[in-house]
PDB file of C-alpha atoms in Angstrom:
ATOM      1  CA  MET O 421      33.123 -13.976 -33.456  1.00  0.00           C
ATOM      2  CA  THR O 422      30.771 -14.006 -30.463  1.00  0.00           C
ATOM      3  CA  ASN O 423      31.497 -16.369 -27.744  1.00  0.00           C
ATOM      4  CA  PRO O 424      27.822 -17.616 -26.921  1.00  0.00           C
ATOM      5  CA  LEU O 425      29.011 -18.540 -23.099  1.00  0.00           C
ATOM      6  CA  MET O 426      29.412 -14.070 -22.844  1.00  0.00           C
ATOM      7  CA  LYS O 427      26.068 -13.852 -25.081  1.00  0.00           C
ATOM      8  CA  GLY O 428      24.333 -15.769 -22.541  1.00  0.00           C
ATOM      9  CA  ALA O 429      25.826 -14.197 -19.574  1.00  0.00           C
ATOM     10  CA  ALA O 430      24.844 -11.196 -21.022  1.00  0.00           C
ATOM     11  CA  ALA O 431      21.590 -11.986 -21.752  1.00  0.00           C
ATOM     12  CA  LEU O 432      21.173 -13.868 -18.089  1.00  0.00           C
ATOM     13  CA  ALA O 433      22.755 -10.289 -16.297  1.00  0.00           C
ATOM     14  CA  LEU O 434      20.118  -7.912 -18.169  1.00  0.00           C
ATOM     15  CA  ALA O 435      17.137 -10.558 -16.920  1.00  0.00           C
ATOM     16  CA  VAL O 436      18.385 -10.258 -13.223  1.00  0.00           C
ATOM     17  CA  GLY O 437      18.760  -6.747 -13.651  1.00  0.00           C
ATOM     18  CA  LEU O 438      15.455  -6.572 -15.488  1.00  0.00           C
ATOM     19  CA  MET O 439      14.045  -9.163 -12.850  1.00  0.00           C
ATOM     20  CA  ALA O 440      15.161  -7.706  -9.930  1.00  0.00           C
ATOM     21  CA  PRO O 441      12.882  -4.996  -8.886  1.00  0.00           C
ATOM     22  CA  LEU O 442      10.233  -7.375  -9.642  1.00  0.00           C
ATOM     23  CA  ALA O 443      11.867 -10.012  -6.911  1.00  0.00           C
ATOM     24  CA  ALA O 444      12.214  -6.884  -4.674  1.00  0.00           C
ATOM     25  CA  GLN O 445       8.600  -5.583  -5.163  1.00  0.00           C
ATOM     26  CA  ALA O 446       7.340  -9.289  -4.835  1.00  0.00           C
ATOM     27  CA  GLN O 447       9.239  -9.846  -1.324  1.00  0.00           C
ATOM     28  CA  SER O 448       8.159  -6.567   0.199  1.00  0.00           C
ATOM     29  CA  VAL O 449       5.011  -7.487  -0.475  1.00  0.00           C
ATOM     30  CA  PRO O 450       2.736  -9.648   1.879  1.00  0.00           C
ATOM     31  CA  SER O 451       1.900 -13.395   1.338  1.00  0.00           C
ATOM     32  CA  ASN O 452      -2.106 -12.621   2.527  1.00  0.00           C
ATOM     33  CA  PRO O 453      -3.788 -10.837   0.159  1.00  0.00           C
ATOM     34  CA  THR O 454      -5.942  -8.758   2.814  1.00  0.00           C
ATOM     35  CA  ASP O 455      -2.728  -7.499   4.043  1.00  0.00           C
ATOM     36  CA  ALA O 456      -0.984  -6.938   0.693  1.00  0.00           C
ATOM     37  CA  ALA O 457      -4.434  -4.932   0.019  1.00  0.00           C
ATOM     38  CA  ASP O 458      -4.275  -2.882   3.023  1.00  0.00           C
ATOM     39  CA  MET O 459      -0.094  -2.114   2.521  1.00  0.00           C
ATOM     40  CA  LYS O 460      -0.437  -0.868  -0.464  1.00  0.00           C
ATOM     41  CA  CYS O 461      -3.125   1.632   0.362  1.00  0.00           C
ATOM     42  CA  LEU O 462      -1.045   2.580   3.246  1.00  0.00           C
ATOM     43  CA  ALA O 463       2.357   3.364   0.791  1.00  0.00           C
ATOM     44  CA  LEU O 464      -0.240   4.887  -1.199  1.00  0.00           C
ATOM     45  CA  LEU O 465      -1.317   7.370   1.334  1.00  0.00           C
ATOM     46  CA  VAL O 466       2.241   8.054   3.027  1.00  0.00           C
ATOM     47  CA  THR O 467       3.468   8.816  -0.294  1.00  0.00           C
ATOM     48  CA  ILE O 468       0.735  11.870  -0.912  1.00  0.00           C
ATOM     49  CA  VAL O 469       1.221  12.840   2.960  1.00  0.00           C
ATOM     50  CA  GLU O 470       4.960  13.234   2.719  1.00  0.00           C
ATOM     51  CA  MET O 471       3.999  15.571  -0.601  1.00  0.00           C
ATOM     52  CA  GLY O 472       2.685  17.601   1.500  1.00  0.00           C
ATOM     53  CA  GLY O 473      -0.119  20.095   0.855  1.00  0.00           C
ATOM     54  CA  GLU O 474      -4.161  20.013   2.203  1.00  0.00           C
ATOM     55  CA  GLU O 475      -3.738  16.419   0.447  1.00  0.00           C
ATOM     56  CA  SER O 476      -1.949  14.956   3.068  1.00  0.00           C
ATOM     57  CA  THR O 477      -3.856  16.382   5.587  1.00  0.00           C
ATOM     58  CA  GLN O 478      -7.158  14.805   4.310  1.00  0.00           C
ATOM     59  CA  VAL O 479      -5.477  11.597   4.069  1.00  0.00           C
ATOM     60  CA  MET O 480      -4.072  11.026   7.255  1.00  0.00           C
ATOM     61  CA  PRO O 481      -7.216   9.538   9.108  1.00  0.00           C
ATOM     62  CA  GLY O 482      -6.709   7.100   6.082  1.00  0.00           C
ATOM     63  CA  VAL O 483      -3.584   6.219   6.895  1.00  0.00           C
ATOM     64  CA  PHE O 484      -3.963   5.244  10.584  1.00  0.00           C
ATOM     65  CA  TYR O 485      -6.633   3.090   9.314  1.00  0.00           C
ATOM     66  CA  TYR O 486      -5.335   1.403   6.961  1.00  0.00           C
ATOM     67  CA  LEU O 487      -2.508   1.145   9.895  1.00  0.00           C
ATOM     68  CA  GLY O 488      -4.651   0.032  12.425  1.00  0.00           C
ATOM     69  CA  ARG O 489      -6.232  -2.927  10.343  1.00  0.00           C
ATOM     70  CA  LEU O 490      -2.496  -4.062   9.205  1.00  0.00           C
ATOM     71  CA  GLU O 491      -1.669  -3.798  13.451  1.00  0.00           C
ATOM     72  CA  GLY O 492      -4.975  -5.866  14.185  1.00  0.00           C
ATOM     73  CA  ARG O 493      -4.395  -8.459  12.165  1.00  0.00           C
ATOM     74  CA  THR O 494      -1.238  -8.858  12.161  1.00  0.00           C
ATOM     75  CA  PRO O 495       0.797  -7.187  15.512  1.00  0.00           C
ATOM     76  CA  SER O 496       3.613  -9.164  15.014  1.00  0.00           C
ATOM     77  CA  THR O 497       5.325  -7.005  11.507  1.00  0.00           C
ATOM     78  CA  ASN O 498       6.340  -4.219  11.782  1.00  0.00           C
ATOM     79  CA  TRP O 499       4.272  -2.701   9.429  1.00  0.00           C
ATOM     80  CA  LEU O 500       5.499   0.683   9.488  1.00  0.00           C
ATOM     81  CA  GLU O 501       8.939  -0.754   8.292  1.00  0.00           C
ATOM     82  CA  ALA O 502       7.549  -3.468   5.677  1.00  0.00           C
ATOM     83  CA  THR O 503       5.502  -0.326   4.487  1.00  0.00           C
ATOM     84  CA  GLU O 504       8.657   1.891   4.154  1.00  0.00           C
ATOM     85  CA  ALA O 505      10.407  -1.699   2.361  1.00  0.00           C
ATOM     86  CA  TYR O 506       7.556  -1.765  -0.491  1.00  0.00           C
ATOM     87  CA  ARG O 507       7.725   2.172  -1.117  1.00  0.00           C
ATOM     88  CA  ARG O 508      11.480   1.980  -1.922  1.00  0.00           C
ATOM     89  CA  VAL O 509      11.227  -0.417  -4.633  1.00  0.00           C
ATOM     90  CA  THR O 510       7.754   0.545  -6.202  1.00  0.00           C
ATOM     91  CA  PRO O 511       7.309   3.214  -8.499  1.00  0.00           C
ATOM     92  CA  ILE O 512       4.396   5.797  -8.072  1.00  0.00           C
ATOM     93  CA  GLU O 513       3.020   4.682 -11.184  1.00  0.00           C
ATOM     94  CA  SER O 514       2.469   1.348  -9.670  1.00  0.00           C
ATOM     95  CA  LEU O 515       1.677   3.030  -6.249  1.00  0.00           C
ATOM     96  CA  ALA O 516      -1.485   5.182  -8.035  1.00  0.00           C
ATOM     97  CA  ALA O 517      -3.080   2.174  -9.725  1.00  0.00           C
ATOM     98  CA  ASP O 518      -5.089   0.859  -6.104  1.00  0.00           C
ATOM     99  CA  ALA O 519      -5.633   4.709  -5.447  1.00  0.00           C
ATOM    100  CA  GLU O 520      -9.243   4.312  -6.795  1.00  0.00           C
ATOM    101  CA  ARG O 521      -9.598   0.794  -4.580  1.00  0.00           C
ATOM    102  CA  CYS O 522      -8.436   2.561  -1.391  1.00  0.00           C
ATOM    103  CA  SER O 523     -10.686   5.369  -2.037  1.00  0.00           C
ATOM    104  CA  GLN O 524     -13.703   3.471  -2.662  1.00  0.00           C
ATOM    105  CA  GLU O 525     -12.765   1.453   0.744  1.00  0.00           C
ATOM    106  CA  LEU O 526     -12.249   4.657   2.849  1.00  0.00           C
ATOM    107  CA  MET O 527     -15.427   6.283   1.348  1.00  0.00           C
ATOM    108  CA  VAL O 528     -17.590   3.192   2.224  1.00  0.00           C
ATOM    109  CA  LYS O 529     -15.940   2.657   5.601  1.00  0.00           C
ATOM    110  CA  GLY O 530     -16.571   6.825   5.899  1.00  0.00           C
ATOM    111  CA  ASN O 531     -20.456   6.445   4.784  1.00  0.00           C
ATOM    112  CA  GLU O 532     -20.836   3.414   7.780  1.00  0.00           C
ATOM    113  CA  MET O 533     -19.421   5.693  10.503  1.00  0.00           C
ATOM    114  CA  ILE O 534     -22.203   8.455   9.169  1.00  0.00           C
ATOM    115  CA  ALA O 535     -24.757   6.307   8.863  1.00  0.00           C
ATOM    116  CA  PHE O 536     -24.081   4.856  12.607  1.00  0.00           C
ATOM    117  CA  GLY O 537     -24.061   8.005  13.992  1.00  0.00           C
ATOM    118  CA  GLU O 538     -26.442   9.092  12.592  1.00  0.00           C
ATOM    119  CA  ALA O 539     -28.573   5.867  13.951  1.00  0.00           C
ATOM    120  CA  GLN O 540     -26.629   6.973  17.354  1.00  0.00           C
ATOM    121  CA  ALA O 541     -28.177  10.716  17.319  1.00  0.00           C
ATOM    122  CA  GLN O 542     -31.898   9.481  16.671  1.00  0.00           C
ATOM    123  CA  GLN O 543     -31.592   7.628  20.296  1.00  0.00           C
ATOM    124  CA  PRO O 544     -32.826   8.548  23.333  1.00  0.00           C
TER     125      PRO O 544
END
């Protein structure tokens, strides 16, 4: 005969085991939505840098862009440590889910900088 308490304990242990990664991830994401979004992009880009290859060189400006945004907005946080803590508990598939948004943000900012440079070149 199965003990209901043991079944309950087993179910609880399973639930806690399944929820632990989600709880760890939730704790590592900043409460400020803008910080959270920027940190997710930073985590993705740092992961690409760690993979090496040509892509790692290409994304370095993005690493500094997002790190600068985070440090400028919330300088009291160690964003390198916070990002690494987030990366440790986040599957690569979850990091990749932000790739389109992060890429779009970088393209928009890059185009703004190009337009500014061209406008400056037109001035006497």
